[in-house]
Structure formats: structure tokens, C-alpha cells
Short mmCIF file of C-alpha atoms in Angstrom, two decimals:
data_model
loop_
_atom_site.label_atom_id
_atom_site.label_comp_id
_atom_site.label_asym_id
_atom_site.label_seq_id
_atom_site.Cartn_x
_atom_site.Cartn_y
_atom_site.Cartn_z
CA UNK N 1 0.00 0.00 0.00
CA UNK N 2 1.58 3.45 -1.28
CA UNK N 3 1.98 5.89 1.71
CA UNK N 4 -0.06 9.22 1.33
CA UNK N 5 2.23 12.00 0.54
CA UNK N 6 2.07 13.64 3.44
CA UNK N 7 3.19 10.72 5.40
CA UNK N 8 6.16 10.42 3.22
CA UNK N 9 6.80 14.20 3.89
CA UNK N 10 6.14 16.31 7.22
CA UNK N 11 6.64 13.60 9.33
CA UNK N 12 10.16 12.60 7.38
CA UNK N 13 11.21 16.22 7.11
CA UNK N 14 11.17 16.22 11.25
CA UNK N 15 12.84 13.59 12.13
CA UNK N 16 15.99 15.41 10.39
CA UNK N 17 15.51 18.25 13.00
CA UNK N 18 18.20 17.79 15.24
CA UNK N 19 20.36 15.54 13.58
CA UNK N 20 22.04 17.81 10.72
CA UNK N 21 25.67 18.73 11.89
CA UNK N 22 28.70 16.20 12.04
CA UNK N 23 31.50 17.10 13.95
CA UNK N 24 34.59 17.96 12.12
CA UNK N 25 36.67 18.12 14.89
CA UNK N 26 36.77 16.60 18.78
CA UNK N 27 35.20 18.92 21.77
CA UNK N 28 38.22 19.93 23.45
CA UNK N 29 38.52 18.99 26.99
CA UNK N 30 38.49 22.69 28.43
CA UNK N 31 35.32 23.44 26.41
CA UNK N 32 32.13 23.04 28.07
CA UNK N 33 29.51 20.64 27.48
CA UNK N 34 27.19 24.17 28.29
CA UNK N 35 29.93 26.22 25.51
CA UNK N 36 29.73 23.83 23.26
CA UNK N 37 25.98 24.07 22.93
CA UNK N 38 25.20 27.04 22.96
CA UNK N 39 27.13 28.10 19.40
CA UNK N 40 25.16 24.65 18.35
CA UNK N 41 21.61 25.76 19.11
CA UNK N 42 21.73 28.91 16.44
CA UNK N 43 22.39 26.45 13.50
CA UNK N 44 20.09 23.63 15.00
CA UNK N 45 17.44 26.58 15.22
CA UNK N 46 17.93 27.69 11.53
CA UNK N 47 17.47 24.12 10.66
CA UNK N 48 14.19 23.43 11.98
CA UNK N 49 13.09 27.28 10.93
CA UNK N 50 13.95 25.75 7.35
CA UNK N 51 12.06 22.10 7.72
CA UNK N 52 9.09 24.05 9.60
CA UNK N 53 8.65 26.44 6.56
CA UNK N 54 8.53 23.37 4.38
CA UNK N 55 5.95 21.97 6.53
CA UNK N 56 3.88 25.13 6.66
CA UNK N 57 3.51 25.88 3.25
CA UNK N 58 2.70 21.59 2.60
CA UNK N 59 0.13 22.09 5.13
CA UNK N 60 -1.60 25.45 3.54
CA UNK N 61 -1.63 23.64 0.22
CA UNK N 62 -3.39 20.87 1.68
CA UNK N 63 -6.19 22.72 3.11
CA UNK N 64 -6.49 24.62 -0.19
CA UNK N 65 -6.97 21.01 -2.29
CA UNK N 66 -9.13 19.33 0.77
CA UNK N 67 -11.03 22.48 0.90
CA UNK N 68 -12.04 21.48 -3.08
CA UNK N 69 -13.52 18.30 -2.15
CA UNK N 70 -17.29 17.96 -1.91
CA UNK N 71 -18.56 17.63 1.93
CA UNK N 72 -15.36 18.08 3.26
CA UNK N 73 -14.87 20.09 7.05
CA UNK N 74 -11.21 21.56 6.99
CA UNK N 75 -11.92 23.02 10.56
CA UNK N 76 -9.51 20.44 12.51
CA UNK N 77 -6.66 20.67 9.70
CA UNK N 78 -6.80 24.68 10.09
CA UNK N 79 -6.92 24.34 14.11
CA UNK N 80 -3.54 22.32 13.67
CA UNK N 81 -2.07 24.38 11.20
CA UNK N 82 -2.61 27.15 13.49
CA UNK N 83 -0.85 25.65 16.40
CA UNK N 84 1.88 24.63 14.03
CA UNK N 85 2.24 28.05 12.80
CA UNK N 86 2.80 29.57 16.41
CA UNK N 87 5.32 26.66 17.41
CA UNK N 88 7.46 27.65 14.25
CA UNK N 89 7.11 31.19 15.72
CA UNK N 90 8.59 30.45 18.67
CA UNK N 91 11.77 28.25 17.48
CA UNK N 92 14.08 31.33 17.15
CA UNK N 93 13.47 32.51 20.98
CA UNK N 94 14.08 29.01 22.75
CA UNK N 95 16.67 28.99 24.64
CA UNK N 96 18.70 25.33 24.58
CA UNK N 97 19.08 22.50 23.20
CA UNK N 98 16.99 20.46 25.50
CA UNK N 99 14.40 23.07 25.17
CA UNK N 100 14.39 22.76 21.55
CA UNK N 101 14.35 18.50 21.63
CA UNK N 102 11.09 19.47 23.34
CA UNK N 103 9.73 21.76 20.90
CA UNK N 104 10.92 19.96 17.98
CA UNK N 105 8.73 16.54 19.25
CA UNK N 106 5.79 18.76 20.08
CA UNK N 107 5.73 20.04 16.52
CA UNK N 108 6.44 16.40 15.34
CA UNK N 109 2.79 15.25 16.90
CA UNK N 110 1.18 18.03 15.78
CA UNK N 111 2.53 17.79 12.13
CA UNK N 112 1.73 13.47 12.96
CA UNK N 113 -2.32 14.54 13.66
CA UNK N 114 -2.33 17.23 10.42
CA UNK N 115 -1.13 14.51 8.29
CA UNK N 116 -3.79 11.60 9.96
CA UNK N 117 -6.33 14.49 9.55
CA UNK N 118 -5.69 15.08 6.22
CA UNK N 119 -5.73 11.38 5.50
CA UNK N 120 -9.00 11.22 6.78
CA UNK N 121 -10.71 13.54 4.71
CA UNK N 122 -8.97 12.46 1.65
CA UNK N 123 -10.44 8.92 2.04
CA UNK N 124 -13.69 10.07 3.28
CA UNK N 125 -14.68 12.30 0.41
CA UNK N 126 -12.79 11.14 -2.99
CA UNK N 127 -9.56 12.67 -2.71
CA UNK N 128 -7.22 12.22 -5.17
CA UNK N 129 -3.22 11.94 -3.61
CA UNK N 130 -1.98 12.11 -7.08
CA UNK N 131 -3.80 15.99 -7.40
CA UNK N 132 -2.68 16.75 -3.62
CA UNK N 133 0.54 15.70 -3.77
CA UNK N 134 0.81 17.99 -7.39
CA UNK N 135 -0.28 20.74 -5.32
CA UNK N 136 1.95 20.68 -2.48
CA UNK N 137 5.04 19.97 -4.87
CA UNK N 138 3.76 23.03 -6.47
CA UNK N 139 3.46 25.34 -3.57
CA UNK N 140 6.71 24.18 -2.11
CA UNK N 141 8.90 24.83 -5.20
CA UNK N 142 7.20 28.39 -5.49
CA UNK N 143 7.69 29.99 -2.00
CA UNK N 144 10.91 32.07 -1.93
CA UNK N 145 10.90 31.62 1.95
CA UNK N 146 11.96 28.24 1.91
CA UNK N 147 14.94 29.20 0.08
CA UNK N 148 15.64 31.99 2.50
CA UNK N 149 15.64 29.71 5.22
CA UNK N 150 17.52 27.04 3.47
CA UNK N 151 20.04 29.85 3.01
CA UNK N 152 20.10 30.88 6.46
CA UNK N 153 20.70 27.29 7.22
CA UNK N 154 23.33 26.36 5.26
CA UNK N 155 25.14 30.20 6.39
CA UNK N 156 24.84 29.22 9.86
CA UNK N 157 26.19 26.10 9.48
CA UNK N 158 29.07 27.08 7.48
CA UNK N 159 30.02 29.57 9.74
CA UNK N 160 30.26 27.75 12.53
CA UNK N 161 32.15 24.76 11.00
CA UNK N 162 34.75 27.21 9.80
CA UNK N 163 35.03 28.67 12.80
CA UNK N 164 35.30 25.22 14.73
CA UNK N 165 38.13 24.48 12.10
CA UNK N 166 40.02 27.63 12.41
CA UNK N 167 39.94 26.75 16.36
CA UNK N 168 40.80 23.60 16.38
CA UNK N 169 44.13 24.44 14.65
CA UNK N 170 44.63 27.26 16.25
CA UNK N 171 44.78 25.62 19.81
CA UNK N 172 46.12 22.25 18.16
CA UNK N 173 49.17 24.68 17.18
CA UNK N 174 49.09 26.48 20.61
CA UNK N 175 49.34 22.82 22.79
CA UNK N 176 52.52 21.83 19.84
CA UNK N 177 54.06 25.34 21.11
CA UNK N 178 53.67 24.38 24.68
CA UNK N 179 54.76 20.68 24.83
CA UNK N 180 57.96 21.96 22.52
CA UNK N 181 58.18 24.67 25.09
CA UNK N 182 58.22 21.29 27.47
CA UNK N 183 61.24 19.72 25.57
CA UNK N 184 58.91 17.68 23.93
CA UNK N 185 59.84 16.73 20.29
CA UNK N 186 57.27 18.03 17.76
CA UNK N 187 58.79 17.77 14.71
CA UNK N 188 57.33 14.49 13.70
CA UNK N 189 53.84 16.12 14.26
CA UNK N 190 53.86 19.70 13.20
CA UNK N 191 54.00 18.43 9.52
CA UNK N 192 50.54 16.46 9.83
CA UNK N 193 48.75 19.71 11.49
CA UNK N 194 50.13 21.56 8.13
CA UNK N 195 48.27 19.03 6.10
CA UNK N 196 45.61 19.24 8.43
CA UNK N 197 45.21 22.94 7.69
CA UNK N 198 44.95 22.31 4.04
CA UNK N 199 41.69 20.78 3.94
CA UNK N 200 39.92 24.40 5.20
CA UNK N 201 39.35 24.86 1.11
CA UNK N 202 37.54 20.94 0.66
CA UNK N 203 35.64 22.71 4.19
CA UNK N 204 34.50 25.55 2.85
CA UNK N 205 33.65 23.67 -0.70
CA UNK N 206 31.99 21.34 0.48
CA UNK N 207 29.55 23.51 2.43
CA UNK N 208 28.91 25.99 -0.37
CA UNK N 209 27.56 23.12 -2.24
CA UNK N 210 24.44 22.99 0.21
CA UNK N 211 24.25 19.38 0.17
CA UNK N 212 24.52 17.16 3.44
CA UNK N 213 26.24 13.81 1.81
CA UNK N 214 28.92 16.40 0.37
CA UNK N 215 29.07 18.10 3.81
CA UNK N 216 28.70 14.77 5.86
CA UNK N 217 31.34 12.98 4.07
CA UNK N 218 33.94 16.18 4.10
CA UNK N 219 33.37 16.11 7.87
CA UNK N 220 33.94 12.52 8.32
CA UNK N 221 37.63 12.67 6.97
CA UNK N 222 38.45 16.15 8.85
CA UNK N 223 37.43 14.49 12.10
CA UNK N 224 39.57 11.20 11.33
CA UNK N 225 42.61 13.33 10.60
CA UNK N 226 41.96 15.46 13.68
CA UNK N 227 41.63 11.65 15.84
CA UNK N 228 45.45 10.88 13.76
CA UNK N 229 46.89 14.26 14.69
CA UNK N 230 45.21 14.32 18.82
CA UNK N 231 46.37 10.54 18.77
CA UNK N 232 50.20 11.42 17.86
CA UNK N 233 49.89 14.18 20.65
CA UNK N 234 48.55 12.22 23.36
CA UNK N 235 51.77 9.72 22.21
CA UNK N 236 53.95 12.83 23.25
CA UNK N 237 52.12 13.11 26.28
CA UNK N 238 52.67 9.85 27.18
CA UNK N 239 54.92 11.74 30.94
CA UNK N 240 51.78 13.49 32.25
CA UNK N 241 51.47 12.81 35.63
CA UNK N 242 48.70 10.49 36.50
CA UNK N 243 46.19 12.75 38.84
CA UNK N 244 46.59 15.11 35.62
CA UNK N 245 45.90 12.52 33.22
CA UNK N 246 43.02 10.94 35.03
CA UNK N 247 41.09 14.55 35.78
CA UNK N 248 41.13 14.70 31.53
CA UNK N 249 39.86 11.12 31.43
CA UNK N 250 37.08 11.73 33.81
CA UNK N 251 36.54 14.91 32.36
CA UNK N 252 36.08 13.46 28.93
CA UNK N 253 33.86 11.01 30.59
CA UNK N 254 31.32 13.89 31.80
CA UNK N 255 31.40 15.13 28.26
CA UNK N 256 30.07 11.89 26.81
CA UNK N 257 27.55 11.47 29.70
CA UNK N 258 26.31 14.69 28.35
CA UNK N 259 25.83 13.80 24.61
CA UNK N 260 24.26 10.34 25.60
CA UNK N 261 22.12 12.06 27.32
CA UNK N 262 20.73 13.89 24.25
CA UNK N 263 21.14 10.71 22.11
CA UNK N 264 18.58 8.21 24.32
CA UNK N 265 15.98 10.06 24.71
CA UNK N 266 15.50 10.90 20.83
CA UNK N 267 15.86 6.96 20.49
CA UNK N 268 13.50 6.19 23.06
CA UNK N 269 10.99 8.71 21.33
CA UNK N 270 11.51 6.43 17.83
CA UNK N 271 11.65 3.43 18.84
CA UNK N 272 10.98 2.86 22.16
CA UNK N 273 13.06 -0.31 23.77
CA UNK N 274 16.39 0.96 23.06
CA UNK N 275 17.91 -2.03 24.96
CA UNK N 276 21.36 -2.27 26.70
CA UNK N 277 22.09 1.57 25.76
CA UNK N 278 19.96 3.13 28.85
CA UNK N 279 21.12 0.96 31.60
CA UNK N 280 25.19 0.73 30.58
CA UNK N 281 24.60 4.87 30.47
CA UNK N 282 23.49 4.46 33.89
CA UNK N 283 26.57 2.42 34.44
CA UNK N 284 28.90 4.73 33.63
CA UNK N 285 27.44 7.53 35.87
CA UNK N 286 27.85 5.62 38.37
CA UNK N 287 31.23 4.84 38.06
CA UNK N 288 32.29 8.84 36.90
CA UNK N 289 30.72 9.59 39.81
CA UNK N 290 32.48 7.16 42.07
CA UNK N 291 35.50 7.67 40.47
CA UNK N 292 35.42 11.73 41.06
CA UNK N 293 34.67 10.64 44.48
CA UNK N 294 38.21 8.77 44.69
CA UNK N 295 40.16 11.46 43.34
CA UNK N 296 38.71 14.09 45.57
CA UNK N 297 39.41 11.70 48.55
CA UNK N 298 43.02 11.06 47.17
CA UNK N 299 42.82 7.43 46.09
CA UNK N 300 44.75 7.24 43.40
CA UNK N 301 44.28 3.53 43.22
CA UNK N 302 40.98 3.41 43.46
CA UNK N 303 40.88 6.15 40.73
CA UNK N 304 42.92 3.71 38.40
CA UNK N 305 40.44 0.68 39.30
CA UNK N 306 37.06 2.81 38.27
CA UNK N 307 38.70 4.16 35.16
CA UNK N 308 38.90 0.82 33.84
CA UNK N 309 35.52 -0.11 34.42
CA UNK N 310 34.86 3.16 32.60
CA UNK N 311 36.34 1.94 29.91
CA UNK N 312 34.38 -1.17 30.03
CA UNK N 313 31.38 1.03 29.91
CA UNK N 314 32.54 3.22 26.60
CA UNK N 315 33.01 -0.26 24.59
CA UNK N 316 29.55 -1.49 26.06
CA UNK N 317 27.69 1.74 25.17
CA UNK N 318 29.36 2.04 21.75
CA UNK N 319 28.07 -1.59 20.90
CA UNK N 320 24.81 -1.14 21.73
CA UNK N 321 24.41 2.41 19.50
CA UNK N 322 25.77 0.38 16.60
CA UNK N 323 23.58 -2.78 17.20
CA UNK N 324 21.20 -0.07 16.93
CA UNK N 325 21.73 1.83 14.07
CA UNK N 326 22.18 -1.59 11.83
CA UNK N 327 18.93 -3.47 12.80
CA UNK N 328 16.45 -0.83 14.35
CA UNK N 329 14.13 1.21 11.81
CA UNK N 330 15.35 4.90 12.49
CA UNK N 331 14.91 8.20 11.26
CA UNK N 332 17.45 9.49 8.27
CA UNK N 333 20.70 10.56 10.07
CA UNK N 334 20.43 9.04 13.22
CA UNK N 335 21.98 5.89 11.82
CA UNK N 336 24.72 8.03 11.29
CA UNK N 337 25.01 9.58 14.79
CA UNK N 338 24.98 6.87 16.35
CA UNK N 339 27.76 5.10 14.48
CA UNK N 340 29.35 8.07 14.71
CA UNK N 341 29.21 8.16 18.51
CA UNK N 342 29.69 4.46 18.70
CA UNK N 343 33.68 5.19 16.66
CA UNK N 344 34.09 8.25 19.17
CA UNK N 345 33.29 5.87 22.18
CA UNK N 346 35.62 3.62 20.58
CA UNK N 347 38.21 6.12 20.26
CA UNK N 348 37.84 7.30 24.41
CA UNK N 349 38.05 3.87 25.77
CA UNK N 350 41.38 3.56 23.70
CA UNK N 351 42.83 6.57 24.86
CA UNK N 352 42.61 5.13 28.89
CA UNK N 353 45.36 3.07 29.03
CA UNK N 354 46.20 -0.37 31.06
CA UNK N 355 48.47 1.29 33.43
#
């Protein structure tokens, strides 16, 4: 049985909401989670401005072709579009992330009951989907504010990528200084941050083309040469002092905490029984939090013990995102974040060594 259109478009066109930037390059341990965030929410904004203009304008066409239809009552699809149209009014004064998760799902059900509405009259008084879904095609490729807030987007986006670049090299290049300052020998490395550098252009390209595989794809091998080049410096680190290097570890450890925190509850909100990925999370905050506990009280050993089991808990957590993302039924792109997330997990457990 074919799916109406609007099933195969409002409700798809959501799902992408909060899912549209990859990375380039790793949080840095001295940014926080709250930072971090914060220059985030602007471009995850713009992004769901964008998809909720789409969504408007699919919804005003299908009033106007339902409306057509003899003995239809339009009353419920306006009431929703009306609520829809103040949510979308609001998404540029919300003030967080979390806050806009929320938002973002409430606009989700209400775009889920326009569509069911729609459905309902369609079948109930001779609709034709072929005619409706000619009209909203129409309507959507003829409103100029859709491309405005694709461009908006896409500038947003752009900007802060650049910017994330240009920073990460920038204080990639400042810790090189400072560790050759230290004696350390940096001449194996320096070269691979040069090389590094060179890819701002295929940055910057790759975003101008407005296209998310181009975008996705240039992001994926930025942040694996980043992971080479922080690899080869924590190899130069390898005379840290332990308290030092175990306040970074448990640091890092917070920051992930933070992000799976986002992650489950969009999973839980598609599909439900997200299996061992809720209760290892709750794992690990148990052991961050007993291992802070240690290091406060001066255990050192006891530190070393929990960090290991912390490590445990990265590998766990990272298998269960990517047993999810290859057998559950997910919206587009959050196969991708989580297999992203599961490599980055992948990556932190590696980084706490065995002694």
C-alpha cells in the first residue's frame, strides 16, 4: 500500500531536526559541554526554521486542495495548522538545546495529527493523492521563503564549522608550542597539522555546495585526521602525571555522559526499547561519579580501578548504539550519529590506558 504523501513528507522532514551537523573536529577537553551548545543551538534553530517552513507551506496547500472536495470540514486541519504556525514562531526565541528537543517533538505530533487528519478527509470524500501531492510539490517549489531559510541554514552552518576548524588548529598549534616549550619533540607532528590545515578549502567547498552527503562525508575525513593528529599528541604526552591525566579522562567522561544524554531520549521517542544503551549509560554515571569521588578523597588507586571499568562502559555503550543503528528502523541521520558516537566511544576507551 503506497503511503499518502504527506506521510512520506512532514513527518520525514522532522525527524531530520536535530540531527544535521557532524563534527569535524573533537570537543576539546576545556570546552564546556554548556559552551559547546550554545554556538550549536543557532544552526540547530535555523534548521528546523527551514524544515518548519517546508511543513507550513505543505500544510496550507493541503487545506487549499481538501477544501475542493465535496462535503469536506477543513476546521480540525486549520486548528492544527494554526498551532503549528505559532510553534514555528517560537523556534528562534528558545533557549537550549533540550528546550528545543522538546519543541521539535511537540511540533512532530502536531505535524503526525495534520497529516492523519488530512488522511482522513482524503479517504472520506474522494480525494485524489496524485492531485494533492501535485499541489503541495507546487506550492513548495514556489515559496521564496523556503529558500531563505535554506540559506540561512546552510550560512549558519558554514560559519560555525569554519570557525570550529580555524579553532581547532589554532589551539592544536598552541598545545605543539607548549609541549615543545616542554622539551617535547614536535617535529614528527607539526607536519601532519600543516596538512591538516589544508583541507579548510575541501571545508568551505563542500559547504557551499548545500548538500549534506557532500558536507557529511567532508566532515567525516576532517574528524579522522583530527583523531590521527590528537592521537600522535597524546603519544607525546605519554609523561603526564597520572592525577593530571586521570582529571582529563574523567573529564572526557562527563562530556560523553552529556551527549548520551541527548542521544537516548531521541531513540527512546523512535523506537521505544532501546535495549542495553539506557542501563550501561546508567553504568557509567555511576562509576564517573564514584570515580570523582576517589580522586577528591586522594585514592589514586581506586581512581585507576574505576577508570577501567569506565572503559568497560565506553566499549559497552558504543556496541549497543551500533547494534542499533544496523537493525532498528530509524529516522534518516540518526543511523549516522549513532555510528558516529559508537567510533568516538571507541576512540575514548582507547585513549585510557592499562596502566
Amino acid at each position: 500500500m503506497n503511503r499518502h504523501p504527506l506521510q512520506a513528507g512532514l513527518l520525514v522532514l522532522f525527524c531530520l531536526a536535530l540531527l544535521t551537523i557532524i563534527t569535524c573536529v573533537p570537543v576539546h577537553a576545556a570546552d564546556p559541554v554548556s559552551s559547546a551548545d550554545d554556538r550549536v543551538l543557532p544552526i540547530e534553530q535555523a534548521h528546523l526554521a527551514w524544515m518548519a517552513e517546508v511543513s507550513d507551506v505543505e500544510m496550507v496547500a493541503a487545506i487549499a486542495y481538501v477544501e475542493t472536495l465535496f462535503g469536506k470540514d477543513t476546521r480540525s486541519m486549520t486548528s492544527l495548522h494554526t498551532d503549528f504556525s505559532k510553534a514555528k514562531s517560537a523556534i528562534g526565541s528558545i533557549p537550549s538545546l533540550s528546550e528545543l528537543d522538546n519543541h521539535t517533538i511537540l511540533m512532530q505530533e502536531t505535524a503526525r495529527s495534520f497529516n492523519q487528519e488530512t488522511m482522513n478527509q482524503m479517504s472520506s470524500h474522494q480525494g485524489k493523492p496524485a492531485n494533492l501531492e501535485a499541489q503541495i510539490s507546487k506550492a513548495v517549489n514556489a515559496n521564496p521563503y523556503i529558500t531563505m531559510k535554506k540559506d540561512a541554514y546552510w550560512a549558519a552552518r558554514s560559519t560555525y564549522q569554519l570557525n570550529e576548524f580555524d579553532a581547532w588548529v589554532s589551539d592544536t598549534q598552541n598545545t605543539l608550542n607548549s609541549l615543545q616549550a616542554q622539551g617535547y619533540t614536535v617535529s614528527d607532528t607539526s607536519p601532519y597539522l600543516v596538512r591538516f590545515s589544508s583541507l579548510r578549502p575541501d571545508l568551505k567547498a563542500s559547504l557551499n555546495t548545500k548538500d549534506f552527503d557532500r558536507a557529511g562525508s567532508t566532515a567525516v575525513i576532517i574528524r579522522d585526521r583530527s583523531s590521527e593528529i590528537t592521537d600522535r599528541i597524546a603519544a607525546l604526552q605519554t609523561q603526564v602525571t597520572t592525577d593530571t591525566t586521570a582529571d582529563f579522562q574523567l573529564g572526557e567522561a562527563e562530556r560523553v555522559i552529556a551527549r548520551a544524554d541527548r542521544i537516548n531520549p531521541q531513540l527512546v521517542k523512535q523506537i521505544l526499547d532501546i535495549g542495553d544503551a539506557e542501563p550501561v549509560l546508567s553504568k557509567l554515571k555511576i562509576d564517573v561519579k564514584l570515580a570523582r569521588g576517589a580522586q577528591n578523597g586522594g585514592q589514586s588507586g581506586l581512581v585507576y580501578n574505576k577508570l577501567q571499568l569506565i572503559k568497560k562502559d565506553y566499549r559497552d555503550l558504543g556496541a549497543a548504539y551500533r547494534d542499533i543503528a544496523v537493525s532498528a528502523s530509524l529516522a534518516p541521520g540518526m543511523a549516522d550519529t549513532l555510528m558516529a558516537m559508537s567510533y568516538s566511544l571507541k576512540e575514548t576507551a582507547d585513549r585510557i590506558g592499562e596502566s
